C-alpha cells in the first residue's frame, strides 16, 4: 500500500492494526474450535498440523506487519495460507461440520478474515481476485452446494467497497490539507513581502526623505559638506535596499544571533546627525542580550526619536535609558523640549507612526508617546520577550 498525505498514512496505519488484530484473534479462536472438535475429526494429525500452521503464520504476520509496515507479499502469503487450508477443508473439520451452514467451522473463520484483510493489503482488483480464489478453493475443498462461498464473495465485495471509499475520503482530506498549507505559505510570503516593504519605507524616511525635507525647509541653501555627506549616506542606503534577497540571505545567520542592546543603542545615540543642531544625550543602559533583529529595531527607533528631538523639540539635551524587564527590555527617550499634541500629528507624517511604532510592532513589541505642548516628550519602547 502507498501512503501519500497524513490522512492516507493515518488510514493505512489504522487498517494495519485492524488486520493484525483480526488475524491473531481469529487464529486463536480457530485453534480453540479446531481442538474442541479434534475427537470427531477424520484426521486428527491433519487438524493439529493445520492449527500449528495457522498459529505460526498469525505470529509471523503480526510481527512483520507491525515492524515493517505493509508488504504486498505478506498479503499474498496470507491468501496462499488460506487457500491451502480451504483445499484441505475435508481433512481439517469433522464431517458433521462440512454439512452444516456456513460459519460453523474454524476454516470458515480463517477464510472470512482473510477475505477482509485482502481488501486492505491488496489494491483493487487484486483484492477481489483474491476473494474469488479463496471462494473457489473453499468450494474445491468441500464439494457440494453450500452458501459459504457466496457469503465469502459478498463479504469481499462489501469490504472492498468500504476500503475504496475510505481511501478516497483520505485522499480528499489530504488534498484539502495541501491547499490550506499552500494558502498559509502564500499568506506568510505576502506578509513577509509587506513587512520588507514597510522596512524599506522606514529606512527611506529616516535617510533620503529626511535629507529632502531638510533641503525643502531651507535648512541648507547652498553647497555644503553636510549635504554631500548625507547624500552619500543616503545613496548607500538605497544601494543596500536594492541588493534584495542576496543581502537578506547573507545576513540571515547573523540576524538570528543574540546582540547586545546597550551596544546597539550606544551606536544609535552617539551617531552623527548631519544638518541638525547638536544634541547632548545622557545615556544609561544596562547590558541586555536580545535577538539581533529586536536590538536593531530598538536602536533604529531610538535614532529616529532623537532625530525628532533635534529637529522639532527646540532643546539641545535628551536622555536615553534602557533596562531589562523579564526576558525583554524597556527603552525610554526623554527630552524637556517644546512638546506637542500627538493627536494633531498629520497622517502623512510617518516618523513616529512607522519609524518608531511600526518598527516595534514588526518585532513583536510596542511603543508609546507621551507629550503635550510645553512639557517635553517621553517615548517608551517595550519588547516583552
C-alpha angles and dihedrals in degrees: 000000000000122000119199116163130024094265092052092046091050092050092049093049093050092046091052091052090051092051092050092049092047094047097047096040094046091049091052093048092044091052091052092048092047093050092048089057095041093106093061096039118118093223113024093182090055090051093050091047091049093049092049090050092050094049094046092047092048090053093049091044093052096045095045094046095047094045103037104026124226118352124180093211091057090051089051090046090054089055092047092053091049092048091052091051091049092050089052091045096120091054096046103051133046116263091247090061092051091060094046127090123282119285098033098102132066091241089060090056093049092047093048093052092045091054091053094045091048091063089056099044100037128057119233133301088022092063092055091043089056089052091053091049092050092047090049092049090049090053092047093048094048107031120203139067111301138144098236097091090048091051090051091051092049091047090052093050094049096046092045090053091048093052092046091054092046092050092048090050090050092050090049090051091051090050089054091048091050091049091050092047091051091048091051091048092050091047091050091048090050091048091049091050091050091048090050090049092051091048090052090050090051092051092048090049092050093049123013098029091045090055093047091049090051091052094044093052091054097248087133117033101167142022113306140165089237092060091046092051093047092048091051091050091048091051090054089053092051092049091049091052090050092054087075123171096002093064090043091053092048093050097040094093096047092045090060091057121093116258135201107254093198091055093048091048093048090056092049095045098050098036116122117261103201116206094018129099113270114266127205109211126196103211127194122165131159116221108270129173114214135162111284097247091048094051090048093050092050092048093048091048091051090048090053092046091052090047089055090049092052093045104040113011099074093224135108098211136066140162129227122189133174131186136170117254113188108306091339139051144240123216124189130194114194134179134173095218134123095295125202143219108266090204091064097054108121117245092241091060103096101174101099096021098054110011093047112017095030093049092052093047090052091062096041098266135105141224134210131193123207116187144130132181112286095006104084128238136276119197113191121194119192131187110180098199 
